[in-house]
Short mmCIF file of C-alpha atoms in Angstrom, two decimals:
data_model
loop_
_atom_site.label_atom_id
_atom_site.label_comp_id
_atom_site.label_asym_id
_atom_site.label_seq_id
_atom_site.Cartn_x
_atom_site.Cartn_y
_atom_site.Cartn_z
CA MET A 136 0.78 42.62 15.90
CA TYR A 137 -0.88 39.55 14.40
CA LEU A 138 -4.29 40.21 16.03
CA THR A 139 -4.42 43.77 14.70
CA SER A 140 -4.05 42.46 11.15
CA LEU A 141 -7.18 40.27 11.43
CA THR A 142 -10.54 41.34 10.03
CA SER A 143 -13.48 41.62 12.40
CA ASN A 144 -14.95 38.35 11.06
CA GLN A 145 -11.66 36.51 11.51
CA LEU A 146 -11.27 37.87 15.02
CA THR A 147 -14.82 36.83 15.92
CA THR A 148 -14.20 33.32 14.60
CA LEU A 149 -10.95 33.07 16.55
CA VAL A 150 -12.67 34.12 19.77
CA VAL A 151 -15.53 31.65 19.26
CA VAL A 152 -13.12 28.77 18.57
CA PHE A 153 -11.10 29.66 21.67
CA VAL A 154 -14.17 29.88 23.92
CA VAL A 155 -15.78 26.68 22.62
CA SER A 156 -12.54 24.66 22.78
CA ASN A 157 -11.92 25.94 26.30
CA MET A 158 -15.44 24.93 27.36
CA ILE A 159 -15.08 21.45 25.84
CA ALA A 160 -11.71 20.95 27.51
CA ARG A 161 -13.31 21.61 30.89
CA THR A 162 -16.14 19.07 30.49
CA PRO A 163 -15.95 15.76 32.41
CA TRP A 164 -16.63 13.89 29.16
CA PHE A 165 -13.57 15.36 27.45
CA GLN A 166 -11.36 14.87 30.50
CA ASN A 167 -12.43 11.22 30.81
CA TRP A 168 -11.87 10.69 27.08
CA LEU A 169 -8.40 12.20 27.31
CA ILE A 170 -7.50 10.08 30.35
CA LYS A 171 -8.65 6.90 28.60
CA LYS A 172 -6.72 7.88 25.49
CA ILE A 173 -3.52 8.44 27.47
CA GLU A 174 -4.00 5.25 29.49
CA GLY A 175 -4.66 3.24 26.34
CA ARG A 176 -1.54 4.55 24.65
CA HIS A 177 0.52 3.91 27.77
CA LYS A 178 -0.77 0.34 27.93
CA LEU A 179 0.13 -0.18 24.28
CA PHE A 180 3.57 1.38 24.78
CA SER A 181 4.27 -0.84 27.80
CA SER A 182 3.06 -3.93 25.95
CA ILE A 183 5.33 -3.38 22.95
CA ASN A 184 8.36 -2.51 25.08
CA SER A 185 7.90 -5.71 27.11
CA ILE A 186 8.24 -7.86 23.98
CA LYS A 187 11.83 -9.02 23.58
CA GLY A 188 11.91 -10.85 20.27
CA ASN A 189 15.36 -11.10 18.68
CA ASP A 190 17.95 -8.47 17.81
CA GLU A 191 16.32 -7.79 14.44
CA PHE A 192 13.02 -7.02 16.17
CA GLN A 193 14.66 -4.81 18.77
CA GLN A 194 16.32 -2.74 16.05
CA LEU A 195 12.92 -1.77 14.62
CA SER A 196 11.41 1.59 15.51
CA PHE A 197 8.43 1.65 17.88
CA SER A 198 6.02 2.37 15.02
CA SER A 199 7.47 -0.48 12.94
CA LYS A 200 7.12 -2.89 15.87
CA GLU A 201 3.51 -1.81 16.29
CA GLU A 202 2.87 -2.24 12.57
CA ILE A 203 4.42 -5.73 12.48
CA LEU A 204 2.57 -6.95 15.58
CA THR A 205 -0.71 -5.52 14.29
CA ALA A 206 -0.18 -7.22 10.94
CA ILE A 207 0.59 -10.64 12.47
CA ASN A 208 -2.46 -10.53 14.73
CA SER A 209 -4.65 -9.31 11.86
CA LEU A 210 -3.51 -12.20 9.68
CA HIS A 211 -4.32 -14.73 12.41
CA SER A 212 -7.73 -13.13 13.06
CA TYR A 213 -8.87 -12.97 9.43
CA ALA A 214 -11.05 -16.09 9.42
CA ALA A 215 -12.76 -15.30 12.73
CA ASN A 216 -13.55 -11.75 11.63
CA THR A 217 -14.66 -12.69 8.13
CA LEU A 218 -16.73 -15.70 9.19
CA SER A 219 -18.45 -13.36 11.63
CA GLN A 220 -19.50 -11.17 8.71
CA ASN A 221 -20.85 -14.19 6.85
CA ASN A 222 -22.77 -15.28 9.95
CA ARG A 223 -24.31 -11.82 10.03
CA ARG A 224 -25.72 -12.56 6.58
CA ARG A 225 -27.33 -15.69 8.02
CA LYS A 226 -28.87 -13.73 10.90
CA LEU A 227 -30.28 -11.14 8.53
CA PHE A 228 -31.59 -13.93 6.33
CA LYS A 229 -33.52 -15.31 9.32
CA LEU A 230 -35.45 -12.03 9.54
CA MET A 231 -37.32 -13.03 6.39
CA SER A 232 -40.48 -15.10 6.58
CA TRP A 233 -40.16 -18.89 6.58
CA LYS A 234 -41.70 -19.03 3.10
CA GLN A 235 -39.24 -16.46 1.75
CA GLN A 236 -36.30 -18.31 3.30
CA LYS A 237 -37.51 -21.55 1.73
CA LEU A 238 -37.65 -19.93 -1.70
CA CYS A 239 -34.06 -18.68 -1.39
CA ASP A 240 -32.82 -21.97 0.05
CA ASP A 241 -34.33 -23.85 -2.89
CA ILE A 242 -32.17 -21.83 -5.31
CA GLY A 243 -29.00 -22.40 -3.26
CA TYR A 244 -28.54 -19.31 -1.07
CA THR A 245 -27.64 -21.11 2.16
CA LYS A 246 -25.42 -23.51 0.24
CA LYS A 247 -23.59 -20.49 -1.20
CA LEU A 248 -22.98 -19.06 2.28
CA ASN A 249 -21.55 -22.42 3.37
CA SER A 250 -19.22 -22.40 0.35
CA ILE A 251 -18.10 -18.89 1.27
CA ASP A 252 -17.12 -20.24 4.70
CA LYS A 253 -14.92 -22.84 3.01
CA GLY A 254 -13.25 -20.17 0.87
CA ILE A 255 -12.53 -18.04 3.94
CA LYS A 256 -10.94 -21.01 5.71
CA SER A 257 -8.80 -21.72 2.65
CA ASN A 258 -7.59 -18.10 2.64
CA GLN A 259 -6.68 -18.44 6.30
CA GLN A 260 -4.20 -21.22 5.49
CA LEU A 261 -2.12 -18.81 3.42
CA LEU A 262 -2.45 -15.96 5.92
CA THR A 263 -1.42 -18.20 8.81
CA SER A 264 1.68 -19.26 6.87
CA ILE A 265 2.64 -15.60 6.35
CA ALA A 266 2.04 -14.77 10.02
CA ASN A 267 4.04 -17.78 11.21
CA LYS A 268 6.93 -16.90 8.89
CA PHE A 269 7.35 -13.48 10.48
CA THR A 270 6.60 -14.66 14.00
CA SER A 271 9.57 -16.99 13.56
CA LYS A 272 11.67 -14.32 11.82
CA TYR A 273 11.40 -11.98 14.82
CA ASP A 274 11.39 -14.80 17.43
CA LEU A 275 8.02 -13.73 18.84
CA SER A 276 6.02 -15.95 21.18
CA TYR A 277 2.30 -16.62 21.42
CA SER A 278 2.20 -14.74 24.71
CA ASP A 279 3.88 -11.75 23.02
CA LEU A 280 1.10 -11.60 20.44
CA GLN A 281 -1.63 -12.09 23.04
CA SER A 282 -0.20 -9.37 25.26
CA PHE A 283 -0.12 -6.95 22.36
CA GLN A 284 -3.62 -7.89 21.23
CA SER A 285 -5.09 -7.30 24.69
CA SER A 286 -3.58 -3.81 24.78
CA ARG A 287 -5.51 -2.73 21.68
CA LYS A 288 -9.14 -1.89 21.09
CA ASN A 289 -11.11 -2.55 17.92
CA ALA A 290 -8.64 -5.17 16.72
CA SER A 291 -11.15 -6.35 14.11
CA SER A 292 -11.03 -2.93 12.43
CA THR A 293 -7.85 -3.95 10.60
CA ASN A 294 -9.53 -6.87 8.82
CA TYR A 295 -10.27 -4.78 5.73
CA ARG A 296 -6.51 -4.34 5.33
CA VAL A 297 -6.04 -8.11 5.24
CA ILE A 298 -8.75 -8.36 2.58
CA GLU A 299 -7.00 -5.58 0.67
CA ALA A 300 -3.70 -7.49 0.92
CA LEU A 301 -5.37 -10.60 -0.53
CA SER A 302 -6.57 -8.60 -3.52
CA HIS A 303 -3.04 -7.30 -4.06
CA ILE A 304 -1.60 -10.82 -3.88
CA VAL A 305 -3.99 -11.82 -6.66
CA ARG A 306 -3.13 -8.69 -8.66
CA ASP A 307 0.63 -9.10 -8.30
CA TRP A 308 1.42 -12.77 -7.87
CA SER A 309 -1.43 -15.10 -8.84
CA SER A 310 -0.40 -15.03 -12.50
CA SER A 311 2.93 -15.08 -14.32
CA ASP A 312 1.39 -12.54 -16.72
CA PRO A 313 -0.02 -9.73 -14.55
CA LYS A 314 -2.42 -7.96 -16.93
CA GLU A 315 -2.93 -4.94 -14.70
CA ILE A 316 0.77 -4.27 -14.25
CA GLU A 317 1.87 -4.90 -17.85
CA PRO A 318 0.85 -1.52 -19.38
CA ILE A 319 2.32 0.33 -16.40
CA LEU A 320 5.56 -1.64 -16.60
CA ASN A 321 5.83 -0.99 -20.34
CA TYR A 322 5.52 2.76 -19.79
CA VAL A 323 8.06 2.76 -16.94
CA LYS A 324 10.60 0.79 -18.98
CA LYS A 325 10.13 3.03 -22.00
CA GLU A 326 10.70 6.15 -19.91
CA ILE A 327 13.77 4.68 -18.19
CA ASN A 328 15.20 3.88 -21.62
CA ARG A 329 14.41 7.41 -22.71
CA VAL A 330 16.69 8.96 -20.08
CA ILE A 331 19.22 6.25 -19.18
CA PRO A 332 21.62 4.77 -21.77
CA VAL A 333 21.98 1.00 -21.43
CA ALA A 334 25.66 1.47 -20.54
CA GLU A 335 24.63 3.48 -17.46
CA ARG A 336 22.08 1.05 -16.02
CA ALA A 337 24.57 -0.46 -13.59
CA ARG A 338 25.11 3.02 -12.11
CA THR A 339 21.38 3.71 -11.88
CA CYS A 340 19.22 3.29 -8.78
CA ILE A 341 15.42 2.98 -8.89
CA ILE A 342 13.29 3.80 -5.84
CA VAL A 343 9.69 2.52 -5.80
CA PRO A 344 7.65 4.11 -2.97
CA GLY A 345 4.38 2.47 -1.94
CA SER A 346 5.57 -0.76 -3.54
CA GLY A 347 2.72 -2.86 -2.09
CA THR A 348 3.25 -6.59 -2.44
CA GLY A 349 6.12 -5.90 -4.80
CA ARG A 350 5.52 -7.19 -8.32
CA LEU A 351 6.37 -3.94 -10.13
CA ALA A 352 9.65 -3.48 -8.25
CA TYR A 353 10.48 -7.15 -8.87
CA GLU A 354 9.89 -6.83 -12.63
CA ILE A 355 12.03 -3.68 -12.84
CA ALA A 356 14.83 -5.36 -10.87
CA LYS A 357 14.99 -8.47 -13.07
CA TRP A 358 14.70 -6.50 -16.31
CA ASP A 359 17.47 -7.65 -18.70
CA SER A 360 19.32 -9.34 -15.84
CA LYS A 361 20.33 -12.25 -18.07
CA SER A 362 22.10 -9.93 -20.48
CA SER A 363 24.15 -8.16 -17.78
CA GLN A 364 22.23 -4.95 -18.44
CA SER A 365 20.25 -4.89 -15.21
CA LEU A 366 19.88 -1.82 -13.06
CA GLY A 367 22.33 -1.20 -10.23
CA ALA A 368 19.70 -1.30 -7.48
CA VAL A 369 15.94 -1.25 -7.01
CA HIS A 370 14.62 -0.21 -3.61
CA ALA A 371 11.00 -1.14 -2.82
CA VAL A 372 9.72 1.05 0.02
CA GLU A 373 6.43 0.07 1.70
CA TYR A 374 5.05 1.33 5.01
CA SER A 375 2.24 -1.21 5.43
CA GLY A 376 3.40 -4.12 7.55
CA LEU A 377 0.91 -6.42 5.84
CA MET A 378 2.01 -5.57 2.30
CA ASN A 379 5.67 -5.77 3.26
CA MET A 380 5.23 -9.15 4.91
CA VAL A 381 3.49 -10.55 1.83
CA ASN A 382 6.33 -9.28 -0.35
CA GLY A 383 8.93 -10.87 1.91
CA PHE A 384 6.95 -14.12 2.06
CA VAL A 385 7.00 -14.44 -1.72
CA PHE A 386 10.81 -14.56 -1.71
CA ASP A 387 11.53 -16.26 1.64
CA ALA A 388 10.03 -19.72 1.09
CA GLU A 389 12.65 -22.47 1.34
CA GLU A 390 10.68 -24.71 -1.01
CA VAL A 391 7.79 -24.32 -3.44
CA GLU A 392 4.54 -23.69 -1.59
CA LYS A 393 1.18 -23.60 -3.37
CA TYR A 394 -2.02 -22.01 -2.10
CA GLU A 395 -5.53 -21.39 -3.35
CA ILE A 396 -7.01 -17.94 -2.79
CA TYR A 397 -10.71 -17.13 -2.85
CA PRO A 398 -10.47 -13.36 -3.36
CA TYR A 399 -14.17 -12.72 -4.03
CA VAL A 400 -15.83 -14.18 -0.93
CA HIS A 401 -15.85 -10.94 1.05
CA THR A 402 -18.98 -9.52 -0.57
CA CYS A 403 -22.03 -10.92 -2.33
CA SER A 404 -22.56 -7.85 -4.51
CA ASN A 405 -22.20 -7.60 -8.30
CA PHE A 406 -21.71 -11.28 -9.17
CA LEU A 407 -23.31 -12.92 -12.19
CA ASP A 408 -23.48 -16.32 -10.52
CA THR A 409 -22.13 -18.31 -7.57
CA GLU A 410 -19.46 -19.96 -9.69
CA SER A 411 -18.04 -16.52 -10.48
CA GLN A 412 -17.95 -15.55 -6.80
CA LEU A 413 -16.19 -18.77 -5.78
CA ARG A 414 -13.42 -18.59 -8.37
CA VAL A 415 -10.02 -19.73 -7.14
CA GLU A 416 -6.77 -17.90 -7.87
CA PRO A 417 -3.56 -19.98 -7.55
CA PHE A 418 -0.66 -18.53 -5.60
CA GLN A 419 2.82 -20.05 -5.55
CA VAL A 420 5.80 -18.84 -3.55
CA ASN A 421 9.54 -19.55 -3.69
CA ILE A 422 10.30 -16.94 -6.32
CA GLN A 423 13.96 -15.98 -6.48
CA LYS A 424 14.56 -12.41 -5.40
CA PRO A 425 16.89 -10.52 -7.76
CA GLU A 426 20.17 -9.59 -6.08
CA ASN A 427 19.66 -5.92 -6.91
CA LEU A 428 16.21 -5.78 -5.27
CA HIS A 429 16.06 -4.41 -1.71
CA LEU A 430 12.89 -4.41 0.42
CA HIS A 431 12.26 -1.71 3.02
CA HIS A 432 9.48 -1.55 5.62
CA GLU A 433 9.60 2.19 6.06
CA ASP A 434 7.75 5.49 5.78
CA PHE A 435 8.83 6.83 2.39
CA ARG A 436 9.09 10.36 3.76
CA LYS A 437 11.91 9.15 6.02
CA PHE A 438 13.62 6.90 3.49
CA ARG A 439 17.26 7.63 2.73
CA LEU A 440 19.76 5.87 0.47
CA ASP A 441 22.76 4.71 2.48
CA ASN A 442 24.98 4.30 -0.58
CA SER A 443 23.72 7.01 -2.91
CA SER A 444 27.31 8.05 -3.65
CA ILE A 445 27.86 4.97 -5.85
CA PHE A 446 25.08 5.93 -8.29
CA ASP A 447 25.16 8.48 -11.10
CA ASN A 448 21.42 8.33 -11.76
CA ILE A 449 18.52 8.15 -9.29
CA ILE A 450 14.96 7.56 -10.52
CA VAL A 451 11.86 7.56 -8.31
CA VAL A 452 9.06 5.48 -9.84
CA SER A 453 5.72 6.24 -8.18
CA VAL A 454 2.75 4.11 -9.26
CA PHE A 455 -0.74 4.61 -7.81
CA PHE A 456 1.00 6.35 -4.93
CA ILE A 457 1.01 10.13 -4.74
CA ASP A 458 -2.71 10.49 -4.00
CA THR A 459 -2.27 8.38 -0.84
CA ALA A 460 -0.49 11.28 0.87
CA GLU A 461 -2.00 13.27 3.70
CA ASN A 462 0.44 16.02 2.72
CA LEU A 463 1.20 15.74 -0.98
CA VAL A 464 4.01 18.30 -0.78
CA ASP A 465 5.82 16.06 1.74
CA TYR A 466 6.12 13.47 -1.03
CA PHE A 467 7.42 16.11 -3.43
CA ASP A 468 10.01 17.18 -0.85
CA THR A 469 11.23 13.61 -0.30
CA ILE A 470 11.43 12.85 -4.03
CA GLN A 471 13.35 16.06 -4.62
CA TYR A 472 15.76 15.26 -1.78
CA LEU A 473 16.44 11.76 -3.13
CA THR A 474 17.06 12.87 -6.71
CA THR A 475 19.01 16.12 -6.30
CA LYS A 476 22.79 16.41 -6.17
CA THR A 477 24.21 17.52 -2.81
CA THR A 478 27.61 17.51 -1.14
CA ASN A 479 26.74 14.09 0.33
CA ASN A 480 26.22 12.26 -2.96
CA ASN A 481 27.56 11.97 -6.49
CA ILE A 482 24.21 12.16 -8.26
CA LYS A 483 24.57 13.45 -11.79
CA ASN A 484 20.98 13.01 -12.90
CA GLY A 485 17.70 12.70 -11.02
CA TYR A 486 14.34 11.72 -12.54
CA TRP A 487 10.78 11.04 -11.45
CA ILE A 488 8.46 8.72 -13.37
CA ASN A 489 4.82 8.64 -12.26
CA VAL A 490 1.70 6.66 -13.17
CA GLY A 491 -1.42 7.09 -11.09
CA PRO A 492 -4.81 8.68 -10.46
CA LEU A 493 -5.69 11.58 -8.20
CA LYS A 494 -8.18 9.87 -5.88
CA TYR A 495 -7.49 11.61 -2.60
CA GLY A 496 -8.41 10.24 0.82
CA THR A 497 -10.57 11.91 3.44
CA ALA A 498 -7.69 13.52 5.36
CA SER A 499 -5.71 15.08 2.51
CA GLN A 500 -4.27 18.44 3.51
CA VAL A 501 -4.14 19.57 -0.10
CA GLU A 502 -5.98 18.11 -3.12
CA LEU A 503 -4.34 19.28 -6.34
CA ASN A 504 -5.62 18.58 -9.83
CA GLY A 505 -3.38 17.46 -12.67
CA GLU A 506 -2.54 20.93 -13.93
CA GLU A 507 -1.84 22.24 -10.44
CA ILE A 508 0.59 19.37 -9.94
CA ARG A 509 2.27 20.16 -13.25
CA LYS A 510 2.72 23.78 -12.16
CA LEU A 511 4.04 22.66 -8.78
CA ARG A 512 6.63 20.42 -10.46
CA LYS A 513 7.84 23.37 -12.51
CA LYS A 514 7.94 25.64 -9.46
CA LEU A 515 10.08 23.09 -7.59
CA GLY A 516 12.65 22.78 -10.36
CA TRP A 517 11.38 19.83 -12.38
CA GLN A 518 11.59 19.89 -16.17
CA ASP A 519 9.06 17.60 -17.86
CA ILE A 520 10.36 15.25 -20.53
CA ASN A 521 7.03 13.51 -21.04
CA SER A 522 3.71 14.46 -19.44
CA LYS A 523 0.21 13.32 -20.36
CA TYR A 524 -3.18 12.20 -19.14
CA SER A 525 -4.00 8.66 -20.23
CA ILE A 526 -7.62 9.46 -21.12
CA LYS A 527 -6.42 12.06 -23.62
CA ASP A 528 -3.76 9.85 -25.19
CA SER A 529 -4.66 7.53 -28.07
CA GLU A 530 -1.59 5.37 -27.38
CA HIS A 531 -3.31 3.49 -24.54
CA GLU A 532 -5.96 0.80 -24.84
CA ASN A 533 -9.33 0.81 -23.03
CA ASN A 534 -9.78 4.53 -23.72
CA GLY A 535 -6.77 5.24 -21.54
CA LEU A 536 -8.28 3.57 -18.47
CA PHE A 537 -6.07 1.47 -16.20
CA GLU A 538 -7.32 -1.42 -14.06
CA TYR A 539 -6.64 -1.56 -10.33
CA THR A 540 -7.49 -4.80 -8.48
CA THR A 541 -10.30 -5.18 -10.99
CA ASP A 542 -12.47 -8.29 -11.23
CA ARG A 543 -13.37 -8.61 -14.90
CA GLY A 544 -16.09 -11.10 -14.01
CA SER A 545 -17.95 -8.58 -11.84
CA LEU A 546 -20.79 -6.19 -12.63
CA TRP A 547 -18.74 -3.47 -10.92
CA GLN A 548 -15.21 -2.88 -12.14
CA GLY A 549 -12.55 -0.38 -11.13
CA PHE A 550 -10.77 1.64 -13.82
CA TYR A 551 -8.81 4.86 -13.54
CA GLY A 552 -7.58 7.51 -15.88
CA VAL A 553 -4.05 8.32 -14.75
CA CYS A 554 -1.49 11.11 -14.78
CA MET A 555 1.73 9.99 -16.44
CA TRP A 556 4.99 11.88 -16.48
CA ASN A 557 8.73 11.57 -16.73
CA THR A 558 10.43 14.64 -15.34
CA ALA A 559 14.05 15.64 -14.70
CA ARG A 560 15.76 17.76 -12.08
CA LYS A 561 16.93 21.15 -13.39
CA GLU A 562 20.35 20.46 -11.80
CA ASN A 563 20.98 17.40 -14.01
CA GLU A 564 24.23 17.20 -15.93
CA ARG A 565 22.36 15.55 -18.80
CA LYS A 566 19.89 18.07 -20.11
CA ALA A 567 16.50 16.91 -21.32
#
């Protein structure tokens, strides 16, 4: 029945795809590739299952175990991988003529590369502390980590994630006055106040998906805590093992620990001078975690509130998040599930506050523009209270552009125009 409904072009395409895929599947190359893939996955599976750890580790899902082990090994391997990249610069430098090398040495190029090495080694001190904290937390041994590492290929390919985590540490925690987060936090607070009376804050739960290293969720959780007007709960949900470990590390230190981060030593592009590239960002841990803040290492699409029945209001706050989805509609489905009244909860009002760009990755299954997303919200039962594009709104500074891990001392800087909205479920008892 289905085949008869196809056009001749569609049928031809289907036949070609079938024939070609069948031919490829029969080739020795494909069969060997498939065997190696299966064997590699089996080796990884066996390696992870052989690691005992403690009860807390055993309670993790297989994917969470893999994520944690990968993160710990990546943290330990940072210096080796990054120093290797700096040594590559030296090898490329040697391809120049002796006279050209002498000219560059006279103005300090080799000295700069040596200073970069020192910065990398300083970064490793912090990363080793984070790795050791979680190795101890899950009672993992050195042999456990080695066994897991040997079961994986291309272990160095995760180093860019460690570098990314360092940039997020600087963004979130290197300063008591996070300039990048401040305008976002101000908007989020204003929109929460718009829909939630102060008297209802204690019965309000905030969910922050893609919470990264956690500063935004932390600031929301401690908001007005001294005046007994804090929110009932704030749940920070982050799938990346690295980001989650950094967030936990910030709060888990038994005493004040101070580190120096060199966040700009991973590239030599776009710097005005060497002093700018070798800037140090201070990082201090032993920050008290608010009692209402809960950290989750979890895929947001699978996140569920265990005690949703105690809250009248649920608000999802997504910041620089929705465009990270492979399937954007999956995120919409999860947000709708978490904020909509059912027989299993006592939710009276559900809201969704968003701030973020639409910079899709290479594997996005659907890439919607701002207006398409607005129409999708309406189609799914959302009623916008406030919706705007920052670049068209005179309220925001910098022409409505928001920074994201931006180095203001660089010739290249990252700014985004963002979609901003506060929207309510149509089922809400409190009408917008």
